[in-house]
Tab-separated table of C-alpha atoms in Angstrom:
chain	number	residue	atom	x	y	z
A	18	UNK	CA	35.709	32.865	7.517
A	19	UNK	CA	35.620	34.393	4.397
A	20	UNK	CA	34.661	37.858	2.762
A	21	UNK	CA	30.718	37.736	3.349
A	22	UNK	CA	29.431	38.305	-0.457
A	23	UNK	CA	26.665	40.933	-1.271
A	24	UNK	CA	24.007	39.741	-2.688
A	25	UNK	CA	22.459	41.562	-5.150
A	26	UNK	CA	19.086	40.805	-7.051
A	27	UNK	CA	17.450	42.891	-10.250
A	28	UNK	CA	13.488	41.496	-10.158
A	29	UNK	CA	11.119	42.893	-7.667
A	30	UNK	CA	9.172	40.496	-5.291
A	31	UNK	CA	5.650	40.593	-7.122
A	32	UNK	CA	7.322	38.587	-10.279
A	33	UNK	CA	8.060	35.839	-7.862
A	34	UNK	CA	4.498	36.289	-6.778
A	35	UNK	CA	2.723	35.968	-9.936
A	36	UNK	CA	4.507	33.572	-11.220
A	37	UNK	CA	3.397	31.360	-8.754
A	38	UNK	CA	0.179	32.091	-8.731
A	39	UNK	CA	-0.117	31.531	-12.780
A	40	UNK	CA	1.066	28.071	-11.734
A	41	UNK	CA	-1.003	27.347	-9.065
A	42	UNK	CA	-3.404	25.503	-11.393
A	43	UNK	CA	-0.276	23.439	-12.834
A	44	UNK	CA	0.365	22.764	-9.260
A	45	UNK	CA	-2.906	21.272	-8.141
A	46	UNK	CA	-2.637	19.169	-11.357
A	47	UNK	CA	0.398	17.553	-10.800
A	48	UNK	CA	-0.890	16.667	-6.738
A	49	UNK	CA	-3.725	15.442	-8.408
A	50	UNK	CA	-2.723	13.236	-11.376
A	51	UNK	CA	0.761	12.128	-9.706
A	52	UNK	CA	0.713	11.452	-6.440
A	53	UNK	CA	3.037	9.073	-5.945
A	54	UNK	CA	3.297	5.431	-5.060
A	55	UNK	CA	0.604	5.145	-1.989
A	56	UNK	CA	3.033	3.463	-0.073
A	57	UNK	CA	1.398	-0.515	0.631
A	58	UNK	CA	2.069	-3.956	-0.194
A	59	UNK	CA	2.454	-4.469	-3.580
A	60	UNK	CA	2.199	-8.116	-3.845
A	61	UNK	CA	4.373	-9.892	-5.909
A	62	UNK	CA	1.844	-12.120	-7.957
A	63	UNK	CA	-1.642	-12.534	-8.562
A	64	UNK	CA	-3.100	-16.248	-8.453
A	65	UNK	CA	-6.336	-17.102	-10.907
A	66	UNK	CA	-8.388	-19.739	-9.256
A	67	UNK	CA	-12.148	-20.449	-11.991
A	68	UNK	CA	-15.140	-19.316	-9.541
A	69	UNK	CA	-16.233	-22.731	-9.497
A	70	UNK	CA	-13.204	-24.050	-8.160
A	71	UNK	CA	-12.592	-21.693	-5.565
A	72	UNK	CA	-13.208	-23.704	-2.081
A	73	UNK	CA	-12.044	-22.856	1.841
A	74	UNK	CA	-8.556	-24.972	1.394
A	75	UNK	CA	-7.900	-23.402	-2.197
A	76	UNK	CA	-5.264	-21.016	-0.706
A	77	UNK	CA	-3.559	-24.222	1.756
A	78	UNK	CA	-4.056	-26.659	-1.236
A	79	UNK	CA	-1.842	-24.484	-3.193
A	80	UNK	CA	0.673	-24.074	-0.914
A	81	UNK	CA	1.074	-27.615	-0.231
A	82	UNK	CA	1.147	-28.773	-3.911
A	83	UNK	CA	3.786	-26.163	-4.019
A	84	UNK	CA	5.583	-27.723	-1.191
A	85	UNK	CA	5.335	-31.429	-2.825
A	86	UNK	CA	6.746	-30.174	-5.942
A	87	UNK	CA	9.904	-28.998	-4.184
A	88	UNK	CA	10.014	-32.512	-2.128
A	89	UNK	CA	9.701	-34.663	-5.159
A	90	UNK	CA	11.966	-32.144	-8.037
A	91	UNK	CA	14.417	-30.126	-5.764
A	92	UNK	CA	14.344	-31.881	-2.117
A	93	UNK	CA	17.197	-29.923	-1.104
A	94	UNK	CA	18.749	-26.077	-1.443
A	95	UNK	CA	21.708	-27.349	-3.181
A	96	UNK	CA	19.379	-28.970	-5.564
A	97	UNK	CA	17.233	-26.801	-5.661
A	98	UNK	CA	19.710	-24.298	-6.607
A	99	UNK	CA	21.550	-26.286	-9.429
A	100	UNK	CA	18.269	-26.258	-11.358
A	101	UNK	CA	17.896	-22.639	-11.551
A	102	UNK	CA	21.376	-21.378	-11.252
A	103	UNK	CA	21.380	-19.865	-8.137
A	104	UNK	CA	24.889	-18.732	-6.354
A	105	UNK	CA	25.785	-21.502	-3.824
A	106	UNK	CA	25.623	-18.582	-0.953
A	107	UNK	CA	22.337	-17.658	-1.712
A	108	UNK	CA	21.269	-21.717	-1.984
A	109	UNK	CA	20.822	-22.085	1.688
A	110	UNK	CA	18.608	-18.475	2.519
A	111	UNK	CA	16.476	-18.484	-0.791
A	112	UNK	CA	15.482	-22.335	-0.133
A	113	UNK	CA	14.957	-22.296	3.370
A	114	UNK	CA	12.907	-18.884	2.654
A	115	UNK	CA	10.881	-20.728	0.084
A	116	UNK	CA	10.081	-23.246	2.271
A	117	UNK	CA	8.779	-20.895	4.926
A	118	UNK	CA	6.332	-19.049	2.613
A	119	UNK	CA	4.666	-21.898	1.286
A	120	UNK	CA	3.905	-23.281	4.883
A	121	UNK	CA	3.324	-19.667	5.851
A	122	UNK	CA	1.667	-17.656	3.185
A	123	UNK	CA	1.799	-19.526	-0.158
A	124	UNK	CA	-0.308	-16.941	-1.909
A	125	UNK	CA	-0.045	-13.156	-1.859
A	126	UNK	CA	-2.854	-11.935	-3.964
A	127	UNK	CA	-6.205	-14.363	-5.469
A	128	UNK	CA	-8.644	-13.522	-7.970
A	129	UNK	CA	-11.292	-15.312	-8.079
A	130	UNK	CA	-12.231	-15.526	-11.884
A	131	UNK	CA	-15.353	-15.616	-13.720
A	132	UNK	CA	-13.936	-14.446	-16.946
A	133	UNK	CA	-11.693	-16.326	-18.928
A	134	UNK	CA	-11.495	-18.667	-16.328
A	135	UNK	CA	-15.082	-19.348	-15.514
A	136	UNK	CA	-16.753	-18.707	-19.020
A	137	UNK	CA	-20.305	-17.812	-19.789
A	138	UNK	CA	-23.172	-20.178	-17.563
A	139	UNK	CA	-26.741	-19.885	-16.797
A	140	UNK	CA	-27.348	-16.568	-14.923
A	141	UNK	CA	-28.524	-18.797	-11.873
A	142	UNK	CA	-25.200	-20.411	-11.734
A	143	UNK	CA	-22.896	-17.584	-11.957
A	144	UNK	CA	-25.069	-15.760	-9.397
A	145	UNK	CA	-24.610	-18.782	-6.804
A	146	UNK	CA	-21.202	-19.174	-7.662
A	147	UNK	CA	-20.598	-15.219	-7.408
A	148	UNK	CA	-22.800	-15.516	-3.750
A	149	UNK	CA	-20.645	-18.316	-2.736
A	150	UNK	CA	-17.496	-16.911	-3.783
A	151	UNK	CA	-18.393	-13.619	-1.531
A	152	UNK	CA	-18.941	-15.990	1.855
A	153	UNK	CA	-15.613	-17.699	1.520
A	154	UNK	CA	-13.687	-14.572	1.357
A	155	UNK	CA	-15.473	-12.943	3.982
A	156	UNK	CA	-15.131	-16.057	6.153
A	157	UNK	CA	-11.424	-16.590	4.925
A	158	UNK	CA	-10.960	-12.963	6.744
A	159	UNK	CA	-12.905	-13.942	9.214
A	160	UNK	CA	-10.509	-16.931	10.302
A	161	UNK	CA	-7.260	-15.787	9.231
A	162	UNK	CA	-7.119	-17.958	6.613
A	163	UNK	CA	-7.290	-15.199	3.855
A	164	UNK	CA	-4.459	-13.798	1.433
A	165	UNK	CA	-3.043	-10.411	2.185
A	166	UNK	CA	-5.341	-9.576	-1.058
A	167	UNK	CA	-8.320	-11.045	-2.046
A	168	UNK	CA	-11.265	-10.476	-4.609
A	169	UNK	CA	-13.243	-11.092	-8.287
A	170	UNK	CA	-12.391	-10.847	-11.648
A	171	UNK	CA	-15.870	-10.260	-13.764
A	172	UNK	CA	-16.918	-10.388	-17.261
A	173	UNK	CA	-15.495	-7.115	-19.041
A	174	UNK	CA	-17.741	-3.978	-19.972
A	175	UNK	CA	-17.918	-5.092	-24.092
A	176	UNK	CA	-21.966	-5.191	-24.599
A	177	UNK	CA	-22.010	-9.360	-25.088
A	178	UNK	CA	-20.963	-10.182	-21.098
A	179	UNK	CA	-21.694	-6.752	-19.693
A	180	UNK	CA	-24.700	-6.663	-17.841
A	181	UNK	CA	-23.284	-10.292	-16.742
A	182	UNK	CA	-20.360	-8.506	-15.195
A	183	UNK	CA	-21.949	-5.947	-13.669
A	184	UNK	CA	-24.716	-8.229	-11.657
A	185	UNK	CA	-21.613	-10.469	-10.492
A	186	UNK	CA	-20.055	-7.417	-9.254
A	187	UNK	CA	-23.169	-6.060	-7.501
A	188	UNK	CA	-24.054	-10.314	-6.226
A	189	UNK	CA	-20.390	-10.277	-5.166
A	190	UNK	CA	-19.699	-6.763	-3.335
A	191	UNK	CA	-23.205	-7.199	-1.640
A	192	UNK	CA	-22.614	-10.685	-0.165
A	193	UNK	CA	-19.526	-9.200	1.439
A	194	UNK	CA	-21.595	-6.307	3.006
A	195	UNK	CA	-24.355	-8.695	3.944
A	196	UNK	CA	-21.240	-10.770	5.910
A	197	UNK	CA	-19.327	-8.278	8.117
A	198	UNK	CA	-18.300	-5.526	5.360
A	199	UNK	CA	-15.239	-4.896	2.487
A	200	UNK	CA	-12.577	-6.350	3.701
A	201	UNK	CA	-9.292	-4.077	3.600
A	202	UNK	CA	-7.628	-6.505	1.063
A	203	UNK	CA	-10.029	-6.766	-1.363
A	204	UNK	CA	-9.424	-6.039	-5.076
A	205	UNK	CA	-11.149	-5.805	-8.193
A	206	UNK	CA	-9.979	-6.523	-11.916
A	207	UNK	CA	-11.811	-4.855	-14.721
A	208	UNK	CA	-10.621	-7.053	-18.280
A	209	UNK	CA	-10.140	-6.587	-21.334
A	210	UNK	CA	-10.640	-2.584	-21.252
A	211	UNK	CA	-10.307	-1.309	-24.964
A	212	UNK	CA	-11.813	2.399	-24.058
A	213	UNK	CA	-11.577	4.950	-21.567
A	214	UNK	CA	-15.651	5.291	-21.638
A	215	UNK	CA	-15.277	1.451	-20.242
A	216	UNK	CA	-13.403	2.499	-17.209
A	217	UNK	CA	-15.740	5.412	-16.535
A	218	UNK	CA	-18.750	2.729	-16.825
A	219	UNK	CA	-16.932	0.822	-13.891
A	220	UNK	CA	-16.690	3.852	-12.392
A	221	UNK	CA	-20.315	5.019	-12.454
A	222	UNK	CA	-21.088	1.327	-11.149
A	223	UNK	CA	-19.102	1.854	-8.645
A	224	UNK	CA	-19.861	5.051	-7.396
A	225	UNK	CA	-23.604	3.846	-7.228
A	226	UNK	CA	-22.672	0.400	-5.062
A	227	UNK	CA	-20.848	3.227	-2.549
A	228	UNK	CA	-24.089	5.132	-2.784
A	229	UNK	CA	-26.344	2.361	-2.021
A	230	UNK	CA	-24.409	1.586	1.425
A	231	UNK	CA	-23.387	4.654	2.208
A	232	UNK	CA	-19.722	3.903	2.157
A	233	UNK	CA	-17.349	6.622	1.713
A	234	UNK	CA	-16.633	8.147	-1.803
A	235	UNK	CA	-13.380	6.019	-3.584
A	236	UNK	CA	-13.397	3.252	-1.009
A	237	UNK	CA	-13.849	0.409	-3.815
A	238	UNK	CA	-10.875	0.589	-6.821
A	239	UNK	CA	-9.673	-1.677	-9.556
A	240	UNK	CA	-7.134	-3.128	-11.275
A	241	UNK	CA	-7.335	-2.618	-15.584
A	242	UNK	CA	-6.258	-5.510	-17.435
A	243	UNK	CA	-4.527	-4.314	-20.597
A	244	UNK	CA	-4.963	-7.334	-23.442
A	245	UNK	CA	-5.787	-5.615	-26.454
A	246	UNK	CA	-3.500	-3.142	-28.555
A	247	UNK	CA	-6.451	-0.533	-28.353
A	248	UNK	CA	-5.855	-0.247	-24.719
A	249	UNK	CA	-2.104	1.026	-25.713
A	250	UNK	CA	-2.578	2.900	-28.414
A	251	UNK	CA	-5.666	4.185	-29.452
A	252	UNK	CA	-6.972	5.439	-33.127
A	253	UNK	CA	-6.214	8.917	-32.762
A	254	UNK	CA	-3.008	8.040	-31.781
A	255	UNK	CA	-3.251	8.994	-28.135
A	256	UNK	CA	-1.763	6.259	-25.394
A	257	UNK	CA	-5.297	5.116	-24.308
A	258	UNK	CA	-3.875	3.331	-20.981
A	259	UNK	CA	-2.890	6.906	-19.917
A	260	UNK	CA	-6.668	7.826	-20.555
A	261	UNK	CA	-7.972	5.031	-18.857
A	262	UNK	CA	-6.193	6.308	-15.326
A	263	UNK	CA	-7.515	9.582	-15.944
A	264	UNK	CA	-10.887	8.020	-16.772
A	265	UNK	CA	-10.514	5.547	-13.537
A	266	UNK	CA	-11.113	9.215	-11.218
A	267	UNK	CA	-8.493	7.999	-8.847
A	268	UNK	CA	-9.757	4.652	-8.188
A	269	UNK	CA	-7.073	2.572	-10.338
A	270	UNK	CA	-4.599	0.784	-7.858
A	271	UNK	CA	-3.024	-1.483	-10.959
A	272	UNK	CA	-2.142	-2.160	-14.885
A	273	UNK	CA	-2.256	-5.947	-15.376
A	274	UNK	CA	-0.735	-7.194	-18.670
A	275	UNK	CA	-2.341	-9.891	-20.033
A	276	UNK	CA	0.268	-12.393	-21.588
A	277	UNK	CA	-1.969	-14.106	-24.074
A	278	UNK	CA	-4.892	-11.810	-25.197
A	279	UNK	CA	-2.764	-9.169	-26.040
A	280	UNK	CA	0.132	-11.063	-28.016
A	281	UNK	CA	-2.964	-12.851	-30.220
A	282	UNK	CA	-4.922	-9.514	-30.734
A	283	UNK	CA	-1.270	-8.564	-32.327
A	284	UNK	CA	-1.023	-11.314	-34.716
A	285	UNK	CA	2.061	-13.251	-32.843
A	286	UNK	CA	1.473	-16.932	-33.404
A	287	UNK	CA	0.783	-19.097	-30.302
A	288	UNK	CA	4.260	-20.516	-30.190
A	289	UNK	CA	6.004	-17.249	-29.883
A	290	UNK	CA	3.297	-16.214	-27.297
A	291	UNK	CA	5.504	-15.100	-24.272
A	292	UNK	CA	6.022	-12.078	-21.512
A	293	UNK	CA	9.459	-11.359	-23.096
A	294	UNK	CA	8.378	-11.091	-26.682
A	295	UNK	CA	9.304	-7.517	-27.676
A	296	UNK	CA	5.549	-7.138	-28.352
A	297	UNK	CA	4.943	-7.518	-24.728
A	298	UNK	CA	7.906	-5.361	-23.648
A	299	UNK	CA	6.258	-2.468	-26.060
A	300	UNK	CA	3.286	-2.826	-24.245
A	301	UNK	CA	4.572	-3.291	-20.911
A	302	UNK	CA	7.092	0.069	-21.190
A	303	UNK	CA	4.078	1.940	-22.051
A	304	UNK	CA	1.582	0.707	-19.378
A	305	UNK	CA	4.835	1.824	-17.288
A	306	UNK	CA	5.243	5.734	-18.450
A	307	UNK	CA	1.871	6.062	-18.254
A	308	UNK	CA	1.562	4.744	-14.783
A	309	UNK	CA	4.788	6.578	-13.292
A	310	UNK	CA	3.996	8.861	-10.446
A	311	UNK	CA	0.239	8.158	-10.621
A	312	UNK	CA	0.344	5.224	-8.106
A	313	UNK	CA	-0.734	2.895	-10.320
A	314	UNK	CA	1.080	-0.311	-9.967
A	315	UNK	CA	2.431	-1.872	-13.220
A	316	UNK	CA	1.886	-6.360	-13.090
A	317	UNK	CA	3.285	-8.310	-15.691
A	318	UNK	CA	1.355	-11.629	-17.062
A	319	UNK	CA	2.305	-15.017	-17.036
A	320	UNK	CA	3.435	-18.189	-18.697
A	321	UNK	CA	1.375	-21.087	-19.832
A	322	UNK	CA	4.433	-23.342	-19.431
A	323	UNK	CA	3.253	-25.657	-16.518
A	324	UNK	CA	5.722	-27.219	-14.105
A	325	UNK	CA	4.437	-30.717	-14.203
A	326	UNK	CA	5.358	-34.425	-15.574
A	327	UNK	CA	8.683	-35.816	-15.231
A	328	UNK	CA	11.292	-34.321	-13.801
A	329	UNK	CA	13.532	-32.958	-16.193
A	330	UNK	CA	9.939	-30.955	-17.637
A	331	UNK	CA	9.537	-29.805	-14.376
A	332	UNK	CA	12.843	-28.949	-14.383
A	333	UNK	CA	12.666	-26.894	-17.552
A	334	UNK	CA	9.310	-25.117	-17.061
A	335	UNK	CA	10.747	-24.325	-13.316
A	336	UNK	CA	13.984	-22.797	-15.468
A	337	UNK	CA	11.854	-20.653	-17.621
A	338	UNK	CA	9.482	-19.232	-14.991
A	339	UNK	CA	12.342	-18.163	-13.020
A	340	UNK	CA	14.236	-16.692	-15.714
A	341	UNK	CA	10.860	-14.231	-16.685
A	342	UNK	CA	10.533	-13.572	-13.443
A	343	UNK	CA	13.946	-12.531	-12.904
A	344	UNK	CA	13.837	-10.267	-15.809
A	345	UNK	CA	10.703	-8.744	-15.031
A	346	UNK	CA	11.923	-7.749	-11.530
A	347	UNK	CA	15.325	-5.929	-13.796
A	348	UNK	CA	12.601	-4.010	-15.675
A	349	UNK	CA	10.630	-2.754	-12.673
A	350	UNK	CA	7.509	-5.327	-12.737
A	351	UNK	CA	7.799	-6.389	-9.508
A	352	UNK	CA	4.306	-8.462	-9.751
A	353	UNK	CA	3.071	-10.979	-12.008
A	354	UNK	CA	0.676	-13.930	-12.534
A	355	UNK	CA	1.134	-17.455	-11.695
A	356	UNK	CA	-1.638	-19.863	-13.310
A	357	UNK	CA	-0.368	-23.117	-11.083
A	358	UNK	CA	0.783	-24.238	-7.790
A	359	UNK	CA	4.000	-25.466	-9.318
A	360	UNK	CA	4.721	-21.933	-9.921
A	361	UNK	CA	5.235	-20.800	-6.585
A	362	UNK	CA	8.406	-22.279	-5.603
A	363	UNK	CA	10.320	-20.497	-8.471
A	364	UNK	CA	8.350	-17.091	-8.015
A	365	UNK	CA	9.371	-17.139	-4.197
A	366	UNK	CA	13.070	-18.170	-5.068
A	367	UNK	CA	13.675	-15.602	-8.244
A	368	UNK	CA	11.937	-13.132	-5.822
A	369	UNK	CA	14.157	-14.032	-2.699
A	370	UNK	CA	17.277	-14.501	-4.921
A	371	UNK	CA	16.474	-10.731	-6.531
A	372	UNK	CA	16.267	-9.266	-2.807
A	373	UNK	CA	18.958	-11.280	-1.137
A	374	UNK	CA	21.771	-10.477	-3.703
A	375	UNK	CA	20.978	-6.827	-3.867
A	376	UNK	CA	20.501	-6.412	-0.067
A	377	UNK	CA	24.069	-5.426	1.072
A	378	UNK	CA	24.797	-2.790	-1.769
A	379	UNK	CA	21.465	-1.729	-1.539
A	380	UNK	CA	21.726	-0.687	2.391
A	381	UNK	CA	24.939	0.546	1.795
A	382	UNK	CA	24.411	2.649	-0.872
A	383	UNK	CA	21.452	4.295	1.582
A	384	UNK	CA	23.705	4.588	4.785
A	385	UNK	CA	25.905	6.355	3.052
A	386	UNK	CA	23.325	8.745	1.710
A	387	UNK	CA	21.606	9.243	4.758
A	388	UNK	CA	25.439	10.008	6.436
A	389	UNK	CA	26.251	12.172	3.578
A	390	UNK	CA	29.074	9.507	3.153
A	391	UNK	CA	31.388	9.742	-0.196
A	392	UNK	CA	31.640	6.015	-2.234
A	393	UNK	CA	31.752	5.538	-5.909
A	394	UNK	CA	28.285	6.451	-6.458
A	395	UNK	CA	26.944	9.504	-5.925
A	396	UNK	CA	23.063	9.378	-4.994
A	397	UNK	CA	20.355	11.475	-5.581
A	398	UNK	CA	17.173	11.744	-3.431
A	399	UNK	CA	15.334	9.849	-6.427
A	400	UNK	CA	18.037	7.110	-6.173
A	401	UNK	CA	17.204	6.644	-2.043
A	402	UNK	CA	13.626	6.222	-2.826
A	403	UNK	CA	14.091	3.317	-5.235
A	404	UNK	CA	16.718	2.354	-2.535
A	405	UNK	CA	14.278	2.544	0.094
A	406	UNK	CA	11.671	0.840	-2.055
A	407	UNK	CA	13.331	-2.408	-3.170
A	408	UNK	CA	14.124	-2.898	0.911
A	409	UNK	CA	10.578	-2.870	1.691
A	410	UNK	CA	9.329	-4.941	-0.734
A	411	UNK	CA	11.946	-7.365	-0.254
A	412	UNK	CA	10.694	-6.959	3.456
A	413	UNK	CA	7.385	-7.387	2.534
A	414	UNK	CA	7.131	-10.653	1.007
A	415	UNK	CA	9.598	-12.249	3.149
A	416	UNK	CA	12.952	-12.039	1.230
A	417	UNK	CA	14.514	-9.439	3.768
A	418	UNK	CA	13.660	-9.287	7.897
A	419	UNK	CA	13.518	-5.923	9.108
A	420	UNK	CA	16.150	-6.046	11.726
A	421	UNK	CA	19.009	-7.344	9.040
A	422	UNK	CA	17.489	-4.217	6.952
A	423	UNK	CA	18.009	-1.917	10.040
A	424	UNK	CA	21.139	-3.546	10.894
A	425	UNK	CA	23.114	-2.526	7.884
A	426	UNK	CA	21.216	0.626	7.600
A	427	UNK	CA	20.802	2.096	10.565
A	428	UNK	CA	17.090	3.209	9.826
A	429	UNK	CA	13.766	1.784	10.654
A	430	UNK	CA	10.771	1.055	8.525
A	431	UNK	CA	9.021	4.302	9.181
A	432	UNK	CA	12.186	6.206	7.877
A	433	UNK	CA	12.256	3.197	4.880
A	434	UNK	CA	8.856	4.578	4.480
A	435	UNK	CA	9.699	8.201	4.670
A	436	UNK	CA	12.219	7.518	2.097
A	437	UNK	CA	9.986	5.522	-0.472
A	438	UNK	CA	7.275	7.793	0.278
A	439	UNK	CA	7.699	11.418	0.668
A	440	UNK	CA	4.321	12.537	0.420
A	441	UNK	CA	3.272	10.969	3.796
A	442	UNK	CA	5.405	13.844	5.573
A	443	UNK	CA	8.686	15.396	6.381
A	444	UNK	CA	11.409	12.822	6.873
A	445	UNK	CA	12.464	12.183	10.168
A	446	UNK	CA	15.349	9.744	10.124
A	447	UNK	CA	15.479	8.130	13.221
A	448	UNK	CA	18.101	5.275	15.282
A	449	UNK	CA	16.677	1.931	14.715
């Protein structure tokens, strides 16, 4: 051992103190406005079915026009594979994996729709349909029939639709009480939010639903669908999405780019209309800083390219969907929409191939963190959460099992969790 050193200090105890305390208002703050990811699912798309359409088999129905695409455009993984250009080692896992999710659980997350989608009707008809659309998800939970996530788009808070929006909400949310109760999966999107004051509106509505059935304060939060420039930048020029999260009083759970809306309300003409115009990625890497730390979950849109006809059209639409949804996944959008059963099969497979291929450096990398290990990267405690992170949600859909995870890491999914998710407690790693 060594000369011990002396250590010597020149400020007396109190500055330490008071300092402190003059940020103990800063402190609160930051708990407050950034508390982290909350540490669920995150599913990796959102599937738009018109409120009219909506029936019992919607959810099977899509899985098995999913599942006939594949039979009659890509019968086989080495088919399968030459169309979108995946490695041959990958062909095998990402299109037996495929498979298995659309027999399994074909959709992650539906919204029911009566926006866009569903369009203005006679107040009778929207009620029954909003009624009708509250049964089916309650009886969907009911019989394990249900996606992991589940719930209604309504009209938007603008004064034309608004009091429209607001009864489907109430018709909707009520019909679930009346059945059995919120399910835990259920979700709301609010569209086309311009201002703030339109997220505190939902709010207030809100708050007065919990009120009514004496449900706990927060229980019921929403997604914000960003589709018009307003919603990114503002007049003052403020970043109005960060407003709107503020405004939401802890009850956002999402940002949902809208593909179309917002690339028209910016004057880019229909055929240039895509998630990867630089438009979009402006819009997108905003909604993204402002929703960092917050746990706010960041979804990217969709394309309007449909997988159908022919073929070599299938072919193509099935190229571009992949290739957007592989380069949202390198920019951190890890959810998006699909508008059409054809969809599905390249969502699971850029998914799967995004998980599978990054699995073994991924799990090293975080071994050798968690032993402390040298390598050719050197990790930071920020690096092993987005480690940890991209495991589990390549876990969660269905791209990773947990025991190859634990295999080549040598942790379990409570210390993936610990990892991803600090604020739940003190990390404990632990054997697997």
């Amino acid at each position: 051992m060594g000369q011990q050193e002396k250590v010597a200090t020149s400020l007396a105890g109190t500055v330490s103190e008071e300092i402190s305390a003059s940020l103990t208002a800063v402190d609160a703050e930051l708990a407050r406005r950034y508390p982290g990811d909350p540490g669920t699912r995150q599913p990796v798309h959102t599937v738009y079915v018109p409120g009219d359409v909506f029936a019992p088999g919607t959810l099977r129905s899509w899985g098995d026009q999913a599942l006939a695409a594949l039979d009659e455009h890509a019968p086989d993984a080495a088919s399968f594979a030459a169309v979108l250009g995946i490695p041959e080692e990958l062909a095998g896992p990402v299109h037996d994996r495929v498979r298995a999710k659309l027999e399994r659980e074909p959709v992650e997350d539906l919204r029911i729709d009566f926006e866009d989608g569903y369009g203005p009707r006679p107040d009778a008809e929207e009620d029954a349909a909003a009624a009708r659309a509250a049964r089916l998800v309650s009886e969907a939970y009911a019989n394990g029939t249900a996606a992991p996530y589940m719930g209604i788009r309504m009209k938007c808070m603008e004064a034309g639709v608004r009091d429209r929006g607001i009864r489907t909400t109430d018709v909707f949310l009520t019909g679930l009480m009346e059945a059995g109760g919120l399910p835990e999966g259920l979700v709301l999107t609010l569209p086309k939010v311009t201002y703030p004051e339109q997220v505190t509106a939902f709010v207030r509505l809100l708050e007065a639903f919990e009120k009514a059935h004496g449900l706990d304060a927060g229980r019921l939060g929403f997604e914000i669908q960003i589709e018009t420039s307003q919603s990114i930048l503002a007049a003052d020029g403020t970043a109005a999405v960060a407003r709107m999260i503020d405004a939401a009083r802890g009850r956002a759970t999402g940002l949902h780019y809208g593909t179309f809306d917002y690339s028209a309300c910016v004057g880019v003409s229909a055929a240039y209309q895509a998630s990867d115009h630089p438009a979009a990625d402006h819009a997108k890497a905003v909604m993204q800083v402002a929703a960092a730390g917050t746990g706010v979950r960041v979804s990217d849109g969709s394309t309007n390219v449909l997988p159908v006809g022919p073929t070599a059209q299938v072919h193509e639409a099935w190229r571009l969907h992949y290739g957007l949804t592989r380069r949202a996944l390198a920019r951190a959008y890890y959810q998006g929409w699909d508008m059409h059963p054809g969809h599905l099969p390249t969502r699971y497979a850029a998914v799967y191939a995004f998980y599978r291929e990054g699995l073994e450096p991924a799990a090293a990398r975080l071994a050798a963190y968690v032993a402390k290990a040298g390598g050719d990267v050197m990790d930071e405690p920020a690096t092993a959460k987005a480690l940890s992170g991209y495991l589990l949600r390549g876990i969660d859909c269905g791209a990773l099992d947990t025991s190859e995870v634990a295999r080549l890491t040598g942790l379990t999914r409570a210390d993936l969790d610990a990892f991803a998710s600090p604020r739940r407690g003190d990390l404990t790693v632990t054997a697997p």
